[in-house]
Short mmCIF file of C-alpha atoms in Angstrom, two decimals:
data_model
loop_
_atom_site.label_atom_id
_atom_site.label_comp_id
_atom_site.label_asym_id
_atom_site.label_seq_id
_atom_site.Cartn_x
_atom_site.Cartn_y
_atom_site.Cartn_z
CA ALA A 1 14.22 -0.86 10.25
CA GLN A 2 11.33 -3.12 9.36
CA SER A 3 11.41 -5.00 6.07
CA VAL A 4 9.61 -7.82 4.30
CA THR A 5 10.78 -10.18 1.59
CA GLN A 6 8.34 -11.82 -0.79
CA LEU A 7 9.78 -14.92 -2.38
CA GLY A 8 8.73 -15.29 -5.99
CA SER A 9 7.73 -12.27 -8.02
CA HIS A 10 5.45 -14.48 -10.14
CA VAL A 11 3.41 -17.48 -9.06
CA SER A 12 1.17 -19.55 -11.34
CA VAL A 13 -1.40 -22.05 -10.13
CA SER A 14 -4.19 -23.98 -11.77
CA GLU A 15 -7.77 -23.15 -10.95
CA GLY A 16 -8.78 -25.18 -7.90
CA ALA A 17 -5.20 -25.67 -6.71
CA LEU A 18 -3.66 -24.42 -3.48
CA VAL A 19 -2.37 -20.87 -3.45
CA LEU A 20 0.76 -20.21 -1.38
CA LEU A 21 2.42 -16.79 -1.42
CA ARG A 22 5.47 -16.39 0.77
CA CYS A 23 6.43 -13.49 3.01
CA ASN A 24 9.25 -13.25 5.52
CA TYR A 25 9.77 -10.28 7.77
CA SER A 26 12.77 -8.79 9.46
CA SER A 27 12.16 -7.44 12.93
CA SER A 28 13.61 -7.84 16.39
CA VAL A 29 10.13 -7.93 17.92
CA PRO A 30 6.90 -9.32 16.46
CA PRO A 31 5.46 -6.61 14.27
CA TYR A 32 2.05 -6.03 12.76
CA LEU A 33 1.74 -7.78 9.40
CA PHE A 34 -0.63 -7.26 6.50
CA TRP A 35 -1.51 -8.72 3.14
CA TYR A 36 -2.94 -6.44 0.45
CA VAL A 37 -4.26 -7.31 -3.02
CA GLN A 38 -4.10 -5.03 -6.03
CA TYR A 39 -6.16 -5.60 -9.14
CA PRO A 40 -5.12 -3.91 -12.41
CA ASN A 41 -5.55 -0.15 -12.34
CA GLN A 42 -6.91 -0.20 -8.81
CA GLY A 43 -5.64 0.70 -5.38
CA LEU A 44 -4.64 -1.77 -2.70
CA GLN A 45 -7.28 -3.65 -0.75
CA LEU A 46 -6.62 -5.16 2.67
CA LEU A 47 -6.98 -8.95 2.68
CA LEU A 48 -6.03 -9.63 6.28
CA LYS A 49 -3.84 -8.46 9.13
CA TYR A 50 -1.99 -9.85 12.13
CA THR A 51 -1.90 -7.64 15.22
CA SER A 52 -0.86 -10.14 17.91
CA ALA A 53 -4.15 -11.89 18.48
CA ALA A 54 -4.60 -15.37 16.97
CA THR A 55 -1.61 -16.49 14.89
CA LEU A 56 -3.89 -17.92 12.18
CA VAL A 57 -5.65 -15.01 10.57
CA LYS A 58 -8.59 -15.36 8.23
CA GLY A 59 -9.30 -12.71 5.66
CA ILE A 60 -11.61 -11.95 2.82
CA ASN A 61 -12.18 -14.07 -0.29
CA GLY A 62 -11.16 -17.29 1.49
CA PHE A 63 -7.57 -16.27 2.17
CA GLU A 64 -5.74 -16.91 5.40
CA ALA A 65 -2.24 -16.44 6.77
CA GLU A 66 -0.30 -17.86 9.67
CA PHE A 67 2.15 -15.89 11.75
CA LYS A 68 5.17 -18.05 12.64
CA LYS A 69 7.58 -16.27 14.92
CA SER A 70 10.18 -19.05 14.79
CA GLU A 71 10.34 -18.76 11.00
CA THR A 72 9.69 -14.97 10.85
CA SER A 73 7.09 -15.78 8.23
CA PHE A 74 3.56 -14.73 7.35
CA HIS A 75 2.66 -16.79 4.28
CA LEU A 76 -0.67 -16.30 2.53
CA THR A 77 -2.73 -19.33 1.51
CA LYS A 78 -6.01 -20.22 -0.11
CA PRO A 79 -7.13 -23.85 -0.46
CA SER A 80 -8.64 -23.52 -3.92
CA ALA A 81 -7.69 -20.84 -6.44
CA HIS A 82 -10.32 -19.07 -8.48
CA MET A 83 -9.80 -17.17 -11.71
CA SER A 84 -10.81 -13.98 -9.94
CA ASP A 85 -7.82 -14.34 -7.58
CA ALA A 86 -5.44 -13.30 -10.34
CA ALA A 87 -3.87 -10.08 -9.09
CA GLU A 88 -0.77 -8.70 -7.41
CA TYR A 89 -0.33 -9.41 -3.73
CA PHE A 90 1.73 -7.33 -1.32
CA CYS A 91 2.94 -8.22 2.14
CA ALA A 92 3.52 -5.27 4.47
CA VAL A 93 4.91 -4.74 7.94
CA SER A 94 4.73 -2.07 10.61
CA ASP A 95 6.15 -1.96 14.07
CA ARG A 96 3.78 -1.60 16.97
CA GLY A 97 5.28 1.67 18.10
CA SER A 98 4.50 3.44 14.85
CA ALA A 99 1.77 1.25 13.50
CA ARG A 100 0.87 3.83 10.90
CA GLN A 101 4.15 3.32 9.03
CA LEU A 102 3.80 0.50 6.50
CA THR A 103 6.74 -1.00 4.63
CA PHE A 104 5.74 -3.08 1.63
CA GLY A 105 7.37 -6.01 -0.09
CA SER A 106 7.99 -5.96 -3.82
CA GLY A 107 4.85 -7.95 -4.57
CA THR A 108 3.91 -11.31 -6.08
CA GLN A 109 1.92 -11.52 -9.28
CA LEU A 110 -0.51 -14.43 -9.09
CA THR A 111 -1.68 -16.02 -12.32
CA VAL A 112 -4.51 -18.56 -12.24
CA LEU A 113 -4.54 -20.99 -15.15
CA PRO A 114 -7.80 -22.55 -16.39
CA GLU B 1 -19.40 4.96 2.71
CA ALA B 2 -17.27 6.49 -0.03
CA GLY B 3 -13.68 5.34 -0.29
CA VAL B 4 -10.55 7.37 -0.86
CA VAL B 5 -11.02 9.51 -3.96
CA GLN B 6 -8.16 10.54 -6.21
CA SER B 7 -8.03 12.63 -9.34
CA PRO B 8 -7.04 12.58 -12.05
CA ARG B 9 -6.78 8.84 -12.64
CA TYR B 10 -4.34 9.30 -15.51
CA LYS B 11 -2.05 12.15 -16.46
CA ILE B 12 0.38 12.52 -19.34
CA ILE B 13 2.73 15.49 -19.34
CA GLU B 14 5.98 16.54 -20.92
CA LYS B 15 9.11 16.71 -18.83
CA LYS B 16 9.75 19.99 -17.04
CA GLN B 17 6.02 20.66 -16.78
CA PRO B 18 4.25 20.91 -13.41
CA VAL B 19 1.60 18.44 -12.31
CA ALA B 20 -0.72 18.15 -9.31
CA PHE B 21 -2.67 15.26 -7.82
CA TRP B 22 -5.64 15.56 -5.52
CA CYS B 23 -6.86 13.25 -2.76
CA ASN B 24 -10.00 13.20 -0.65
CA PRO B 25 -9.68 10.73 2.26
CA ILE B 26 -12.44 8.77 3.92
CA SER B 27 -14.52 10.98 6.17
CA GLY B 28 -13.23 10.92 9.74
CA HIS B 29 -9.75 9.61 8.90
CA ASN B 30 -7.27 12.08 10.27
CA THR B 31 -4.17 10.33 8.91
CA LEU B 32 -3.39 10.72 5.22
CA TYR B 33 -0.54 9.19 3.22
CA TRP B 34 0.95 9.69 -0.22
CA TYR B 35 2.79 6.73 -1.72
CA LEU B 36 4.82 6.28 -4.88
CA GLN B 37 4.50 2.96 -6.68
CA ASN B 38 6.92 2.16 -9.48
CA LEU B 39 6.08 -0.57 -11.94
CA GLY B 40 6.54 -4.02 -10.43
CA GLN B 41 7.27 -2.72 -6.96
CA GLY B 42 5.45 -2.12 -3.71
CA PRO B 43 4.32 1.33 -2.62
CA GLU B 44 6.86 3.58 -0.91
CA LEU B 45 5.80 6.29 1.48
CA LEU B 46 6.38 9.87 0.38
CA ILE B 47 4.64 11.77 3.15
CA ARG B 48 2.27 11.20 6.05
CA TYR B 49 -0.08 13.77 7.56
CA GLU B 50 -1.71 13.77 10.95
CA ASN B 51 -4.53 16.25 10.48
CA GLU B 52 -2.81 19.25 8.88
CA GLU B 53 0.70 18.43 10.05
CA ALA B 54 3.23 16.60 7.89
CA VAL B 55 4.73 14.27 10.49
CA ASP B 56 6.90 12.18 8.16
CA ASP B 57 8.20 13.67 4.91
CA SER B 58 11.67 12.18 5.03
CA GLN B 59 11.21 10.37 1.69
CA LEU B 60 9.72 13.33 -0.17
CA PRO B 61 12.17 14.82 -2.72
CA LYS B 62 11.73 18.37 -1.58
CA ASP B 63 13.57 19.97 -4.46
CA ARG B 64 10.70 19.22 -6.81
CA PHE B 65 7.88 17.68 -4.76
CA SER B 66 5.54 19.50 -2.42
CA ALA B 67 2.36 18.58 -0.61
CA GLU B 68 -0.28 20.28 1.44
CA ARG B 69 -3.30 19.31 3.43
CA LEU B 70 -5.34 22.36 4.16
CA LYS B 71 -7.98 22.11 6.89
CA GLY B 72 -6.87 18.55 7.60
CA VAL B 73 -9.06 16.96 4.94
CA ASP B 74 -8.17 17.05 1.23
CA SER B 75 -4.57 16.94 0.12
CA THR B 76 -2.63 17.94 -2.98
CA LEU B 77 0.71 16.54 -4.13
CA LYS B 78 2.65 18.61 -6.65
CA ILE B 79 5.69 17.98 -8.81
CA GLN B 80 7.48 20.90 -10.40
CA PRO B 81 9.23 20.34 -12.71
CA ALA B 82 8.46 16.74 -13.62
CA GLU B 83 11.24 14.42 -14.79
CA LEU B 84 11.07 11.25 -16.85
CA GLY B 85 11.82 9.19 -13.74
CA ASP B 86 8.68 10.47 -12.04
CA SER B 87 6.54 8.25 -14.22
CA ALA B 88 4.75 6.00 -11.71
CA VAL B 89 1.48 5.53 -9.85
CA TYR B 90 0.83 7.93 -6.99
CA LEU B 91 -1.37 6.41 -4.33
CA CYS B 92 -3.23 8.18 -1.57
CA ALA B 93 -4.36 6.36 1.56
CA SER B 94 -6.08 7.26 4.80
CA SER B 95 -6.32 5.43 8.08
CA LEU B 96 -8.31 5.13 11.22
CA LEU B 97 -7.08 4.29 14.70
CA LEU B 98 -8.54 0.96 15.74
CA ALA B 99 -8.57 -0.76 19.11
CA ARG B 100 -5.22 -1.79 20.66
CA GLY B 101 -3.38 0.87 18.71
CA SER B 102 -3.52 -0.77 15.31
CA TYR B 103 -4.25 1.13 12.14
CA GLU B 104 -5.88 0.07 8.92
CA GLN B 105 -5.00 1.93 5.75
CA TYR B 106 -7.48 2.37 2.93
CA PHE B 107 -6.10 3.14 -0.50
CA GLY B 108 -7.45 5.14 -3.37
CA PRO B 109 -7.22 3.93 -7.00
CA GLY B 110 -4.13 6.01 -7.67
CA THR B 111 -3.04 8.46 -10.35
CA ARG B 112 -0.92 7.00 -13.11
CA LEU B 113 1.57 9.64 -14.26
CA THR B 114 3.42 9.37 -17.54
CA VAL B 115 6.17 11.89 -18.24
CA THR B 116 7.29 12.07 -21.87
#
């Protein structure tokens, strides 16, 4: 079964600093990978996705993620944090055979300090 | 284009009472999902519909939970009777088949249920 592990349930960064949110997946074959963001009292919004094209994926709001097969990782980064980035971030995985089935990580709460 | 619509946004009920949640997916999306999200955790799939057919309901507690998707559009998720442990956010999502067989799920704002 597919699974993802998000290291760090809470991450704090200063405004303007690098954002790095970690995600490792468990799969025998390269899966599809996703990052979602959830603002308070809202649903999840897709930030970016990896579906076997370029390994460096660019998403919305200046975020990007790199698929590294050797490390089974799909970490999310942003060069310069903004106050509006404060939210909960979820990594998710699906296998290519049943790409509609998403399995989510437990989430990382990002706090941006002024 | 309107997103996924859910109602109500918030619901407070006493234990043992019934409750129902409604979802209207994005027009043209034939796949609909119901997820359960407990506080501090990621969403967990309860049921997935392809048009009117429930193709994956393995995680739906069928003793008290039921769902339907009449005419392959709107869907209703029901709990009867509700228990204290059902307090959570219930998310609805819909998806569209993209090129190369990938899917993209769009989520509604969720219904936050509190059982007292």
